[in-house]
PDB file of N, CA, C and O in Angstrom:
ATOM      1  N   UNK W1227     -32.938  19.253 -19.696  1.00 48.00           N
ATOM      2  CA  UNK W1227     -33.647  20.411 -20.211  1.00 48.00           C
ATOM      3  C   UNK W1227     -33.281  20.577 -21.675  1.00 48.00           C
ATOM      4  O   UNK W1227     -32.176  20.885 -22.120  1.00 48.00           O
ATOM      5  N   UNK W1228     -34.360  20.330 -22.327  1.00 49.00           N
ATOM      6  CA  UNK W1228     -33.902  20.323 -23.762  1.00 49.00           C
ATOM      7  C   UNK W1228     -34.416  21.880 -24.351  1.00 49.00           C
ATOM      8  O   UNK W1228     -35.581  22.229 -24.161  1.00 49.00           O
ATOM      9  N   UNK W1229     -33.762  22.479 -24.839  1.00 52.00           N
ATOM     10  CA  UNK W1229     -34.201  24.153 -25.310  1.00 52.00           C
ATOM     11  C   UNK W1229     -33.909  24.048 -26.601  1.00 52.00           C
ATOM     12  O   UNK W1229     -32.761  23.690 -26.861  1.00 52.00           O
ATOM     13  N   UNK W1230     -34.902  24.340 -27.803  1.00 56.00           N
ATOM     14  CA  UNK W1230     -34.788  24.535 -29.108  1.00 56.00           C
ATOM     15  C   UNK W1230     -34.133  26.052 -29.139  1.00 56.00           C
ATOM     16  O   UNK W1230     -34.411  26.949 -28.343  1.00 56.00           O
ATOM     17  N   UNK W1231     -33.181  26.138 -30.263  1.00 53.00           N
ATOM     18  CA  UNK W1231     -32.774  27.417 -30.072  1.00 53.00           C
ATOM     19  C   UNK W1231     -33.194  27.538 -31.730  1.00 53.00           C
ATOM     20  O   UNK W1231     -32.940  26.780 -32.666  1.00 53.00           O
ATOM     21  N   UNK W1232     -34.113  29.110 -31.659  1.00 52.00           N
ATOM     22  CA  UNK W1232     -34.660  28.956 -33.320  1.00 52.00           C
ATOM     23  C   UNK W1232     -33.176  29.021 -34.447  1.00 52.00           C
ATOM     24  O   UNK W1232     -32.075  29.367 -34.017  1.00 52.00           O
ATOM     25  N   UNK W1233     -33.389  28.666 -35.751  1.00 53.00           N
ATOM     26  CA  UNK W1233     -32.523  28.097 -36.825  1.00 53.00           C
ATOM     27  C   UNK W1233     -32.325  29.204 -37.360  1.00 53.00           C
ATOM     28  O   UNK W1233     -33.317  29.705 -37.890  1.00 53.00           O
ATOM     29  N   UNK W1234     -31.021  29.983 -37.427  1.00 47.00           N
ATOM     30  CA  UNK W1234     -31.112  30.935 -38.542  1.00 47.00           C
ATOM     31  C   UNK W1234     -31.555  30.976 -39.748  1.00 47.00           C
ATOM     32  O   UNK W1234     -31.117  29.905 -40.168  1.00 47.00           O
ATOM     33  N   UNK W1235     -32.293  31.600 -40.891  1.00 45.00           N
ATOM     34  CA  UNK W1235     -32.454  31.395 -42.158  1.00 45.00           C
ATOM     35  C   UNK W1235     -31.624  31.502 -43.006  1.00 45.00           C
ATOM     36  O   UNK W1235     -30.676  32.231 -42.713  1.00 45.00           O
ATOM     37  N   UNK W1236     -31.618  30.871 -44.327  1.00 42.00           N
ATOM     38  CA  UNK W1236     -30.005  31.110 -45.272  1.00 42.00           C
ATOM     39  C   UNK W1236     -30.278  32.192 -45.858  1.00 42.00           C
ATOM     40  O   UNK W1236     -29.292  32.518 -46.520  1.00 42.00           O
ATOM     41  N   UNK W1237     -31.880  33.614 -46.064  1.00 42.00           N
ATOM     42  CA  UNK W1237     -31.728  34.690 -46.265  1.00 42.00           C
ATOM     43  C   UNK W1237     -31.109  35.499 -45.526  1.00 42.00           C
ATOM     44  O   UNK W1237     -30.795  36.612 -45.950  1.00 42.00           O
ATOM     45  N   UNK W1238     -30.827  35.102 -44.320  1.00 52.00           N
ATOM     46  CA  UNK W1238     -29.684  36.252 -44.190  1.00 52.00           C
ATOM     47  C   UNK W1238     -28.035  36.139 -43.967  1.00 52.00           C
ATOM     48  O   UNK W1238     -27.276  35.188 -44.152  1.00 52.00           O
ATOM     49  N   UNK W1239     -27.824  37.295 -43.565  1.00 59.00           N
ATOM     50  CA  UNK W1239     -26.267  37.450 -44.137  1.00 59.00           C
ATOM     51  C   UNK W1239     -25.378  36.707 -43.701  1.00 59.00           C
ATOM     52  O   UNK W1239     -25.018  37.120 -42.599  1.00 59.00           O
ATOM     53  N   UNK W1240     -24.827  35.792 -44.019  1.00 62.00           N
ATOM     54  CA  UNK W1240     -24.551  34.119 -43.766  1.00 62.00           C
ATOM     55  C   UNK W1240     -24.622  33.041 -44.274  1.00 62.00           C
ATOM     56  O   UNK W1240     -25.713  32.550 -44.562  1.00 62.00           O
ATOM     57  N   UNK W1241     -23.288  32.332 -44.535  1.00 71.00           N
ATOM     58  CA  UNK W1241     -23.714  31.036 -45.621  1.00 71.00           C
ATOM     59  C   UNK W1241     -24.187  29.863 -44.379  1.00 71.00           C
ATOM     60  O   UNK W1241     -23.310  29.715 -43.528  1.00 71.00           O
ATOM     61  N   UNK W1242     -25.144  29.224 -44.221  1.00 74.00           N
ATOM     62  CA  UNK W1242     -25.586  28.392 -43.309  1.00 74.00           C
ATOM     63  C   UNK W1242     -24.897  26.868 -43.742  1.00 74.00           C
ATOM     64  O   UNK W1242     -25.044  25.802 -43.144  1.00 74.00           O
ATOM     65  N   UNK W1243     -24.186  27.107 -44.850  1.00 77.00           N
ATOM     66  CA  UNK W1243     -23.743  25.548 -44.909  1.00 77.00           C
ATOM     67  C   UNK W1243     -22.108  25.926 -44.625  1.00 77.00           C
ATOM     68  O   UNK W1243     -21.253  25.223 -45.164  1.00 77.00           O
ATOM     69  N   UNK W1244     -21.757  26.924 -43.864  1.00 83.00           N
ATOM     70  CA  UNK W1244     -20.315  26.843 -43.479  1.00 83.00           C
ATOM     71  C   UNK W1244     -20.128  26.288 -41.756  1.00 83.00           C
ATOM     72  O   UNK W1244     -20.680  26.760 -40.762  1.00 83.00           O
ATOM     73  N   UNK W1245     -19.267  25.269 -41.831  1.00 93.00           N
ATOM     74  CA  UNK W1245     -18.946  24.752 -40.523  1.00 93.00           C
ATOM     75  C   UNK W1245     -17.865  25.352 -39.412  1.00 93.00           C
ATOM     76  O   UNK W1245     -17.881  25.162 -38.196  1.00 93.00           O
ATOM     77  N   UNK W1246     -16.877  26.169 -40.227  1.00 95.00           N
ATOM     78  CA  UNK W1246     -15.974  26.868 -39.068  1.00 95.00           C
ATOM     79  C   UNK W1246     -15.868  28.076 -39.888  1.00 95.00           C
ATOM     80  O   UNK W1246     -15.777  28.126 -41.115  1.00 95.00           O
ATOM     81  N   UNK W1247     -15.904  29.511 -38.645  1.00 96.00           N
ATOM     82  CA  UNK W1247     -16.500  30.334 -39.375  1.00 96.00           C
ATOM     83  C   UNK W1247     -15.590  31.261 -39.050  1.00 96.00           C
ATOM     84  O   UNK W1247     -15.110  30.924 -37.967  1.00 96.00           O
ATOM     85  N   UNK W1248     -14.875  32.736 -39.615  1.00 96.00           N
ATOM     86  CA  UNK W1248     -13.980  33.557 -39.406  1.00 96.00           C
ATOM     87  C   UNK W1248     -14.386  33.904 -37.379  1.00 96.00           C
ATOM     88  O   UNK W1248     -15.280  33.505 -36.632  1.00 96.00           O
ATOM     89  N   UNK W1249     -13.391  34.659 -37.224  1.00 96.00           N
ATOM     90  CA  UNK W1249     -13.938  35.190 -36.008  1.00 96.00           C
ATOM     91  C   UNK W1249     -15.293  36.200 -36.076  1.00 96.00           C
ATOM     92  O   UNK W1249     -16.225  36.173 -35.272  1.00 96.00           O
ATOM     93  N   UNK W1250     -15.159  37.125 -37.276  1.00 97.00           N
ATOM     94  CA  UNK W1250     -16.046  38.031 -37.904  1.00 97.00           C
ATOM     95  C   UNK W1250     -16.911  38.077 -37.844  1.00 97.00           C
ATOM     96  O   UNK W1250     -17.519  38.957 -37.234  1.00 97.00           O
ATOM     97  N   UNK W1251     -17.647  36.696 -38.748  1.00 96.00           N
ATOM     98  CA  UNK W1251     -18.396  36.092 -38.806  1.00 96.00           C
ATOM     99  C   UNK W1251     -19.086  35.281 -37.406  1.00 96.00           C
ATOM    100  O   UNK W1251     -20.255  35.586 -37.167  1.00 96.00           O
ATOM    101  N   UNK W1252     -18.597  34.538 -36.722  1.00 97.00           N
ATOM    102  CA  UNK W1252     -18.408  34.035 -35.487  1.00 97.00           C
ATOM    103  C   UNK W1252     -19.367  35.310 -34.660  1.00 97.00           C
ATOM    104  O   UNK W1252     -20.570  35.165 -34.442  1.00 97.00           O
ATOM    105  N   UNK W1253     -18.758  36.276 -34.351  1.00 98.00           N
ATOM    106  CA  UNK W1253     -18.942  37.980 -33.726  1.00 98.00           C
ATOM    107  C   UNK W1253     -20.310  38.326 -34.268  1.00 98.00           C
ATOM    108  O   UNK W1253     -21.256  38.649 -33.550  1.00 98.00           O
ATOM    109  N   UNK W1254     -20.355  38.224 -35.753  1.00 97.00           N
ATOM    110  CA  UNK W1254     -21.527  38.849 -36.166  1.00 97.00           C
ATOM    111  C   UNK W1254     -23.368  37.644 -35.759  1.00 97.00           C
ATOM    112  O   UNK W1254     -24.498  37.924 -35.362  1.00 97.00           O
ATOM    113  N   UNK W1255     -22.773  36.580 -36.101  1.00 96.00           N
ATOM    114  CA  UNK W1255     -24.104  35.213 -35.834  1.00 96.00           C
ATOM    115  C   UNK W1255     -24.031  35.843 -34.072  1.00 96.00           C
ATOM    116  O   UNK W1255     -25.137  35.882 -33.535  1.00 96.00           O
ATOM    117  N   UNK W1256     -23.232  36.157 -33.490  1.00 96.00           N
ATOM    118  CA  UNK W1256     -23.806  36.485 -31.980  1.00 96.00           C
ATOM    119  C   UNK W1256     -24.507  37.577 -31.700  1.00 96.00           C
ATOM    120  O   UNK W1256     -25.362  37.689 -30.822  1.00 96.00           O
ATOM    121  N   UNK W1257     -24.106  38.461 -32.525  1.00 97.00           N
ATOM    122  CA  UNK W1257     -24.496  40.154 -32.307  1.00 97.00           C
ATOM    123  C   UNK W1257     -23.497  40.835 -31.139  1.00 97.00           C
ATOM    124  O   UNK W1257     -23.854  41.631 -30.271  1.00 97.00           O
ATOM    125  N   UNK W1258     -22.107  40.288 -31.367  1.00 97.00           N
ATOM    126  CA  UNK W1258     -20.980  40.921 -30.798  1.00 97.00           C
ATOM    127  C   UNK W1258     -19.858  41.677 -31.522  1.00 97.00           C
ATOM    128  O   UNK W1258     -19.760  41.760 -32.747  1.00 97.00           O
ATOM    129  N   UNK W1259     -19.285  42.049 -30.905  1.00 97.00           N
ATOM    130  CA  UNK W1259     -18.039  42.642 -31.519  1.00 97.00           C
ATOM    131  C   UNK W1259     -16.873  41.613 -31.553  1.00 97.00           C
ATOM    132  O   UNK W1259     -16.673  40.522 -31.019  1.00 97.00           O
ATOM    133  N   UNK W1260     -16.162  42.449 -32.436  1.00 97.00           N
ATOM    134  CA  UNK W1260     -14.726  41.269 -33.004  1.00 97.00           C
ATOM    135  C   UNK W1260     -13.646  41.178 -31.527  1.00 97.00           C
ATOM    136  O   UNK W1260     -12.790  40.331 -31.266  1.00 97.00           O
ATOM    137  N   UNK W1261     -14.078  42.393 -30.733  1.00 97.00           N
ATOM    138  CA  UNK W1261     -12.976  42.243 -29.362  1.00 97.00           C
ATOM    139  C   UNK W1261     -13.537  41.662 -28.567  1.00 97.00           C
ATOM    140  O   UNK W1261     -12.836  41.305 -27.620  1.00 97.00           O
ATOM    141  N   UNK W1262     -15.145  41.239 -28.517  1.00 98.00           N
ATOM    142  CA  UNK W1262     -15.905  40.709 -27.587  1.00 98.00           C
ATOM    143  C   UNK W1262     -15.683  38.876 -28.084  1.00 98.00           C
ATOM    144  O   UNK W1262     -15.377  37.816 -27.537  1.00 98.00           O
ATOM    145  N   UNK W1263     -16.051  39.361 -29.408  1.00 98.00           N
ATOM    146  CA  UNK W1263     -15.600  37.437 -29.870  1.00 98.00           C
ATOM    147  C   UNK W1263     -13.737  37.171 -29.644  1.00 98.00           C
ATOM    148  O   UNK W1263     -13.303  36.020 -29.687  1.00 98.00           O
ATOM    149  N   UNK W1264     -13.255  37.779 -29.526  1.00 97.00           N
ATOM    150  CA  UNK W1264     -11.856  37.500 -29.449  1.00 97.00           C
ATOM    151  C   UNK W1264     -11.562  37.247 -27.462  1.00 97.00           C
ATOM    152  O   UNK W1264     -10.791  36.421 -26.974  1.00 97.00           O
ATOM    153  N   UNK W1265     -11.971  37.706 -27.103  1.00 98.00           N
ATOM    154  CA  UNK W1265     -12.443  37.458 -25.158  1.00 98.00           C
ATOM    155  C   UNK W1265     -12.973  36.532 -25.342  1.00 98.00           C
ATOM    156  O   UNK W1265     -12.153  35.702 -24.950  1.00 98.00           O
ATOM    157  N   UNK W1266     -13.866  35.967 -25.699  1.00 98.00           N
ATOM    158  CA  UNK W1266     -14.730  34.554 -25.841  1.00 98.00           C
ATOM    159  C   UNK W1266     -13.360  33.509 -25.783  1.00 98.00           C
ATOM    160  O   UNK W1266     -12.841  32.768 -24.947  1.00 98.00           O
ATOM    161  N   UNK W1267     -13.150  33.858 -26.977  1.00 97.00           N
ATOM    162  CA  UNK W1267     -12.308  32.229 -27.861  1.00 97.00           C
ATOM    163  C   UNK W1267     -10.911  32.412 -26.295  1.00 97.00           C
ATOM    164  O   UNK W1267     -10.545  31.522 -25.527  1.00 97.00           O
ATOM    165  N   UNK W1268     -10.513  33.743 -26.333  1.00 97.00           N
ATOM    166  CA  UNK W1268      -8.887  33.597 -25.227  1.00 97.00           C
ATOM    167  C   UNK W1268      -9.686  32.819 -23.794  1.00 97.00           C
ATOM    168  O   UNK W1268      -9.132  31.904 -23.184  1.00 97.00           O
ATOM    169  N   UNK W1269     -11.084  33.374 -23.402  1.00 97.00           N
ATOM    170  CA  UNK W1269     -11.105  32.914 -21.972  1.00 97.00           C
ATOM    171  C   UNK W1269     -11.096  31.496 -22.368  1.00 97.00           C
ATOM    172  O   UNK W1269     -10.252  30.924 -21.679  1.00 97.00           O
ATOM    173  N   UNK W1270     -11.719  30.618 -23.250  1.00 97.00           N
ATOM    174  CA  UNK W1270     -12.433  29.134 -23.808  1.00 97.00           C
ATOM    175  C   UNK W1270     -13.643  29.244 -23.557  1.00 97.00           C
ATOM    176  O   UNK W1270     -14.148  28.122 -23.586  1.00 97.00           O
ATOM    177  N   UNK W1271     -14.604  30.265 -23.250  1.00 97.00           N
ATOM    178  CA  UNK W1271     -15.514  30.153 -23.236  1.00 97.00           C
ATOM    179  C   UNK W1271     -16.200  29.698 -25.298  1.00 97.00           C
ATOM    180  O   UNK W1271     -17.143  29.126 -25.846  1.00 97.00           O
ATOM    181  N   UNK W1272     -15.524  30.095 -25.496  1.00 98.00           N
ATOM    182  CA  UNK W1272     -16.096  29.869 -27.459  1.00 98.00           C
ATOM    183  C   UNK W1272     -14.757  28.576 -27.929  1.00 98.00           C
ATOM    184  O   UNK W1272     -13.698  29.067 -28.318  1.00 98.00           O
ATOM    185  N   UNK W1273     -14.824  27.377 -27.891  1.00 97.00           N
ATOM    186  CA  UNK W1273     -13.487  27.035 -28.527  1.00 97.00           C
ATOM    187  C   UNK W1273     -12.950  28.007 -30.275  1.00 97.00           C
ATOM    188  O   UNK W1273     -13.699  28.908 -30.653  1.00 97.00           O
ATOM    189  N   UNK W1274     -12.140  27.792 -30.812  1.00 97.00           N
ATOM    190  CA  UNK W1274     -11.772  27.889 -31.690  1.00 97.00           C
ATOM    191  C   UNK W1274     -10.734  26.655 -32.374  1.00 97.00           C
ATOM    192  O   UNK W1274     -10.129  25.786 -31.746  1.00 97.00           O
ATOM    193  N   UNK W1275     -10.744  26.871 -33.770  1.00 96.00           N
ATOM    194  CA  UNK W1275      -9.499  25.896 -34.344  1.00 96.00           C
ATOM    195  C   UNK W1275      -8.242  27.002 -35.148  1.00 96.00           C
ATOM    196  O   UNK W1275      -8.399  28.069 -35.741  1.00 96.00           O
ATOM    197  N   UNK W1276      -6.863  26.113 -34.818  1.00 96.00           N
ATOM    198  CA  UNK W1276      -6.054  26.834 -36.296  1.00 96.00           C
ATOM    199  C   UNK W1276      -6.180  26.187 -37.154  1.00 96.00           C
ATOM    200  O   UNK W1276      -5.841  25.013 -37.003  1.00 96.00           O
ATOM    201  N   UNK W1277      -6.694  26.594 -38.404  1.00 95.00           N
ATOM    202  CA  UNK W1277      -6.353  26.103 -39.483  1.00 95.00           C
ATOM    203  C   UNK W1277      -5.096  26.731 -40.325  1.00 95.00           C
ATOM    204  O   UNK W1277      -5.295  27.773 -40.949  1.00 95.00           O
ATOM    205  N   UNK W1278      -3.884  26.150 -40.349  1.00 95.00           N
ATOM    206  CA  UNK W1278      -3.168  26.880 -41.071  1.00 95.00           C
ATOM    207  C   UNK W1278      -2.599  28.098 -40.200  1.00 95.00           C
ATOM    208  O   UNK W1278      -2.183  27.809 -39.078  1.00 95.00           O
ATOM    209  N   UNK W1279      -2.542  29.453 -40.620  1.00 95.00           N
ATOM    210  CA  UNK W1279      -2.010  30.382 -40.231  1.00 95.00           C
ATOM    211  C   UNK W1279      -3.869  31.074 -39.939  1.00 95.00           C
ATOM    212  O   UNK W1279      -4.206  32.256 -39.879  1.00 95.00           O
ATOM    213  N   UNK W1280      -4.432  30.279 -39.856  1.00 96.00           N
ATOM    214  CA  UNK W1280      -5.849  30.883 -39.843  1.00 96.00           C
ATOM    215  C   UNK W1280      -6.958  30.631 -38.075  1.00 96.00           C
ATOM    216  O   UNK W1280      -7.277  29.544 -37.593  1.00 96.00           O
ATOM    217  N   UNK W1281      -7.185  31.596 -37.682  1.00 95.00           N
ATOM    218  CA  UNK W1281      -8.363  30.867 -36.698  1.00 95.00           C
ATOM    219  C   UNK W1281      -9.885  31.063 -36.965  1.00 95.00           C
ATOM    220  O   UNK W1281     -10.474  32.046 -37.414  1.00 95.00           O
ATOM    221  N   UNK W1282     -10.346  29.870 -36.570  1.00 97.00           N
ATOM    222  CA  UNK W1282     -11.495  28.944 -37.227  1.00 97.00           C
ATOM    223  C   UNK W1282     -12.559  28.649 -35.656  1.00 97.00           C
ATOM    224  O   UNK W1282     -12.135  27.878 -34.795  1.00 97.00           O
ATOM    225  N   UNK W1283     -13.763  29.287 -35.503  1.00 98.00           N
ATOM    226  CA  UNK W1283     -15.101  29.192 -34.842  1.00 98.00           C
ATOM    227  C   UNK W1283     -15.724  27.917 -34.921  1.00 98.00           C
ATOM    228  O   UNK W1283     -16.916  28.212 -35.002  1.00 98.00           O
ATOM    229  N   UNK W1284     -15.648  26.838 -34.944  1.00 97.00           N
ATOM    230  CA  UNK W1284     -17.091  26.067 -34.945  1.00 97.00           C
ATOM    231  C   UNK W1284     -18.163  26.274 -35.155  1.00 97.00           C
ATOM    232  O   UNK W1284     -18.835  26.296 -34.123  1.00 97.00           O
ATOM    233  N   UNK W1285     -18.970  26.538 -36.487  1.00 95.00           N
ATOM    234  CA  UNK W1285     -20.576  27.096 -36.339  1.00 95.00           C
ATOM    235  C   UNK W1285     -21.274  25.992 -34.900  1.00 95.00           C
ATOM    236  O   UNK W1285     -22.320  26.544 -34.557  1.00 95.00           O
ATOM    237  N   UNK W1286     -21.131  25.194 -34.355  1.00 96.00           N
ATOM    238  CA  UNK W1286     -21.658  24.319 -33.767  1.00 96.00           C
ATOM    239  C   UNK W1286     -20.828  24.744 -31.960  1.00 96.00           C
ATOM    240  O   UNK W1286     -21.167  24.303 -30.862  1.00 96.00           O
ATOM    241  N   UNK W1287     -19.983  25.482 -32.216  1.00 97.00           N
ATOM    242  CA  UNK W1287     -19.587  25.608 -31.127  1.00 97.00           C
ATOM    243  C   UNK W1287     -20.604  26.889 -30.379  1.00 97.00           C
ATOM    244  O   UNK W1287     -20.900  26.947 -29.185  1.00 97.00           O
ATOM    245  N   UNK W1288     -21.073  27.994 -31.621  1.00 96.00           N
ATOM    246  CA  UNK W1288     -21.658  28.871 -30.920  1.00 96.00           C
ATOM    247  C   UNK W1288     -22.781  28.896 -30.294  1.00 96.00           C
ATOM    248  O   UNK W1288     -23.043  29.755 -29.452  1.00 96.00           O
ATOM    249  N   UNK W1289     -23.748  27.748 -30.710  1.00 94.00           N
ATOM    250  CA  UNK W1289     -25.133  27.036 -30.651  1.00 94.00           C
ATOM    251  C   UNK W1289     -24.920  26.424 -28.904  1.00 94.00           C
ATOM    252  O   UNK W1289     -25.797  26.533 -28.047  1.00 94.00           O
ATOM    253  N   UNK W1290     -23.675  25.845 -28.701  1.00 95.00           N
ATOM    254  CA  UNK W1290     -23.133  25.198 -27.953  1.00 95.00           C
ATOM    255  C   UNK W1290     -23.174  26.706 -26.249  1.00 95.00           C
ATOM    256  O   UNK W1290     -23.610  26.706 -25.098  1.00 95.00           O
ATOM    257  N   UNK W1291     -22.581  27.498 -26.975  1.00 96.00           N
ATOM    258  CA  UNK W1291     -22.086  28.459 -26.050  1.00 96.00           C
ATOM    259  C   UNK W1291     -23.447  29.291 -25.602  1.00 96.00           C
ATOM    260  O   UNK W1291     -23.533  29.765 -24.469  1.00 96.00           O
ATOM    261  N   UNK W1292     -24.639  29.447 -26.712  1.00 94.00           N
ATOM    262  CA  UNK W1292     -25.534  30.201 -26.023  1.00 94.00           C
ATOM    263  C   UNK W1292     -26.457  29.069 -24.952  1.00 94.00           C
ATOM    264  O   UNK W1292     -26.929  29.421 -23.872  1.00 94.00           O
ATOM    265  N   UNK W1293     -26.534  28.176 -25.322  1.00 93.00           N
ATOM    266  CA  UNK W1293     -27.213  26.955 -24.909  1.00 93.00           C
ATOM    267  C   UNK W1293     -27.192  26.707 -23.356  1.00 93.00           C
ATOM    268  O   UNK W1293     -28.052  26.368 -22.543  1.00 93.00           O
ATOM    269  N   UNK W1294     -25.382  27.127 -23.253  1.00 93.00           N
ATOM    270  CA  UNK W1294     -24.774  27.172 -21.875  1.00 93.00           C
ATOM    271  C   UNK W1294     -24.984  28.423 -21.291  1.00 93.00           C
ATOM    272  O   UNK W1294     -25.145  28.505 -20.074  1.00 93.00           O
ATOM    273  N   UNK W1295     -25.000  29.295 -21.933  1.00 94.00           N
ATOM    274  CA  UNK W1295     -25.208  30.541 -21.178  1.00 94.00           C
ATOM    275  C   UNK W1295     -26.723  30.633 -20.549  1.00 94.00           C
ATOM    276  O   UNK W1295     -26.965  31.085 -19.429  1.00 94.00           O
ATOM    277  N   UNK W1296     -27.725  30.110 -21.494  1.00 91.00           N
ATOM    278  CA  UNK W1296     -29.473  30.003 -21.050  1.00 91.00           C
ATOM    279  C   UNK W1296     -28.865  29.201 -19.665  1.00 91.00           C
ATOM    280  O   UNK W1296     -28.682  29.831 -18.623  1.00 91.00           O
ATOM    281  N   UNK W1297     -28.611  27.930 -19.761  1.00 90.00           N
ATOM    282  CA  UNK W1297     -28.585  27.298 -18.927  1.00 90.00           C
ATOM    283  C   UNK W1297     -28.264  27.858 -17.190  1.00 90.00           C
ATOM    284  O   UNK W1297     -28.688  27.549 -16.077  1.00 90.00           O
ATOM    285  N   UNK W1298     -27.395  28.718 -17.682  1.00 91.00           N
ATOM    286  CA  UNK W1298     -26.443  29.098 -16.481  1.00 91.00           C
ATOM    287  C   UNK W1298     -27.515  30.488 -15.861  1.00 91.00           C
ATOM    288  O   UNK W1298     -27.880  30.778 -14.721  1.00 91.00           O
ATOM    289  N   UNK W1299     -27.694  30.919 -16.781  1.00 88.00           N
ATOM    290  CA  UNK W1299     -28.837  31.848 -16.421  1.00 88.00           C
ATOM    291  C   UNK W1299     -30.110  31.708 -15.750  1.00 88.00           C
ATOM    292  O   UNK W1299     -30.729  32.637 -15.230  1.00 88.00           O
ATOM    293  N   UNK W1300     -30.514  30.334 -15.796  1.00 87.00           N
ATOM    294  CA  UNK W1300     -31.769  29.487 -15.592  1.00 87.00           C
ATOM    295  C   UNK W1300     -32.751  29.957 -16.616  1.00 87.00           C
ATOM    296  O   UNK W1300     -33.843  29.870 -16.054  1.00 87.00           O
ATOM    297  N   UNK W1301     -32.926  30.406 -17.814  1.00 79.00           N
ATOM    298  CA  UNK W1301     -33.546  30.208 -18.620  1.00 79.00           C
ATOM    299  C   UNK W1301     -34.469  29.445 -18.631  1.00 79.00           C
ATOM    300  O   UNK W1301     -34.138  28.278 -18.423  1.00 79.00           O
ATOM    301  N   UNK W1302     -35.981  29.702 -18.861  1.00 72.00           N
ATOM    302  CA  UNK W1302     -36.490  28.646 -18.855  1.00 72.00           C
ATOM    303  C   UNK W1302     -37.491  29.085 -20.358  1.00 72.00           C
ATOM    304  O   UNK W1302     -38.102  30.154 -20.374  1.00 72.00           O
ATOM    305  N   UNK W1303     -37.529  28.357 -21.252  1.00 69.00           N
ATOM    306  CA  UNK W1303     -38.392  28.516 -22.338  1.00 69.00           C
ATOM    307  C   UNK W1303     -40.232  29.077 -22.118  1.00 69.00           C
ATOM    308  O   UNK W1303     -40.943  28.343 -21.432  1.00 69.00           O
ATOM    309  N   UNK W1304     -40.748  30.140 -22.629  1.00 63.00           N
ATOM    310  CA  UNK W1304     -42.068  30.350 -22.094  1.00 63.00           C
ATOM    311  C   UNK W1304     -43.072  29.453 -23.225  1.00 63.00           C
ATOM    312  O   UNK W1304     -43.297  29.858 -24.365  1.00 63.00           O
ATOM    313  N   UNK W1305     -43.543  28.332 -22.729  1.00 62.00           N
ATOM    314  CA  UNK W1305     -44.830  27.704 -23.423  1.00 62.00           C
ATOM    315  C   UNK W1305     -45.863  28.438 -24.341  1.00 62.00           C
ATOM    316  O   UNK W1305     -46.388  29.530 -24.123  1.00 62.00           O
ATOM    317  N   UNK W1306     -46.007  27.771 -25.204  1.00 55.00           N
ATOM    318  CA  UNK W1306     -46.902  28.702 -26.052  1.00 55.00           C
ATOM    319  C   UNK W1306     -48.629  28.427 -26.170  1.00 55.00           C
ATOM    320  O   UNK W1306     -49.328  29.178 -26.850  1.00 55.00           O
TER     321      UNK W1306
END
Protein backbone atom coordinates (compact mmCIF):
# COMPACT_ATOMS: atom_id res chain seq x y z
CA UNK A 1 0.00 0.00 0.00
CA UNK A 2 1.74 2.88 -1.17
CA UNK A 3 0.11 6.33 0.45
CA UNK A 4 1.50 9.73 -0.76
CA UNK A 5 1.56 11.82 2.22
CA UNK A 6 1.17 15.61 0.84
CA UNK A 7 4.83 17.66 1.07
CA UNK A 8 4.93 20.43 3.37
CA UNK A 9 5.71 23.84 1.67
CA UNK A 10 9.02 25.84 2.58
CA UNK A 11 6.36 28.92 3.10
CA UNK A 12 5.64 27.79 6.12
CA UNK A 13 7.04 27.90 9.46
CA UNK A 14 9.86 25.47 8.92
CA UNK A 15 13.15 25.13 7.28
CA UNK A 16 12.34 22.05 4.89
CA UNK A 17 15.98 21.48 4.23
CA UNK A 18 16.61 20.51 7.99
CA UNK A 19 17.15 16.73 8.58
CA UNK A 20 17.00 16.27 12.48
CA UNK A 21 14.80 18.54 14.03
CA UNK A 22 14.50 19.99 17.84
CA UNK A 23 11.80 18.13 19.71
CA UNK A 24 9.81 21.59 19.26
CA UNK A 25 9.96 21.59 16.09
CA UNK A 26 9.43 17.74 15.73
CA UNK A 27 5.87 18.60 18.09
CA UNK A 28 5.02 21.47 15.98
CA UNK A 29 5.38 19.55 11.96
CA UNK A 30 2.81 17.08 13.93
CA UNK A 31 0.41 19.51 15.47
CA UNK A 32 1.36 18.17 19.01
CA UNK A 33 2.55 19.27 22.09
CA UNK A 34 6.19 19.21 23.44
CA UNK A 35 4.82 16.52 26.30
CA UNK A 36 2.97 14.66 23.61
CA UNK A 37 6.26 14.64 21.34
CA UNK A 38 8.34 13.76 24.36
CA UNK A 39 5.77 10.33 24.99
CA UNK A 40 6.40 9.61 21.36
CA UNK A 41 10.32 9.59 21.33
CA UNK A 42 10.28 7.69 25.45
CA UNK A 43 7.61 4.99 24.18
CA UNK A 44 9.95 4.57 20.47
CA UNK A 45 7.14 5.15 18.85
CA UNK A 46 9.14 8.52 17.15
CA UNK A 47 12.98 7.40 17.21
CA UNK A 48 15.19 10.19 18.21
CA UNK A 49 19.15 10.89 18.11
CA UNK A 50 21.75 12.48 20.80
CA UNK A 51 23.65 14.71 19.31
CA UNK A 52 26.00 15.95 21.80
CA UNK A 53 24.23 17.05 24.96
CA UNK A 54 21.35 17.61 22.41
CA UNK A 55 18.16 15.42 21.28
CA UNK A 56 17.62 15.25 17.61
CA UNK A 57 13.99 14.00 15.60
CA UNK A 58 14.64 12.64 12.22
CA UNK A 59 12.59 14.88 9.78
CA UNK A 60 12.21 11.40 7.99
CA UNK A 61 11.37 9.65 11.02
CA UNK A 62 8.06 11.63 11.39
CA UNK A 63 6.84 10.91 7.72
CA UNK A 64 7.76 7.38 8.88
CA UNK A 65 5.51 7.50 12.08
CA UNK A 66 2.33 8.98 10.46
CA UNK A 67 2.61 6.51 7.56
CA UNK A 68 2.42 3.79 10.35
CA UNK A 69 -0.19 5.17 12.17
CA UNK A 70 -2.59 5.42 8.61
CA UNK A 71 -1.55 2.04 8.26
CA UNK A 72 -2.55 0.73 11.59
CA UNK A 73 -5.68 2.58 11.38
CA UNK A 74 -6.55 1.03 7.95
CA UNK A 75 -6.51 4.17 6.23
CA UNK A 76 -7.30 3.94 2.99
CA UNK A 77 -6.59 6.99 0.55
CA UNK A 78 -10.08 8.38 -1.13
CA UNK A 79 -9.56 8.41 -5.15
CA UNK A 80 -10.07 11.42 -6.83
Amino acid sequence: MSTNLPQLSATQDHDSTLIALTVEEAARRLGVGRTTMFALIRTGEVPSIPIGRLRRVPAEALTQYVRRRMQESGFAPIAA
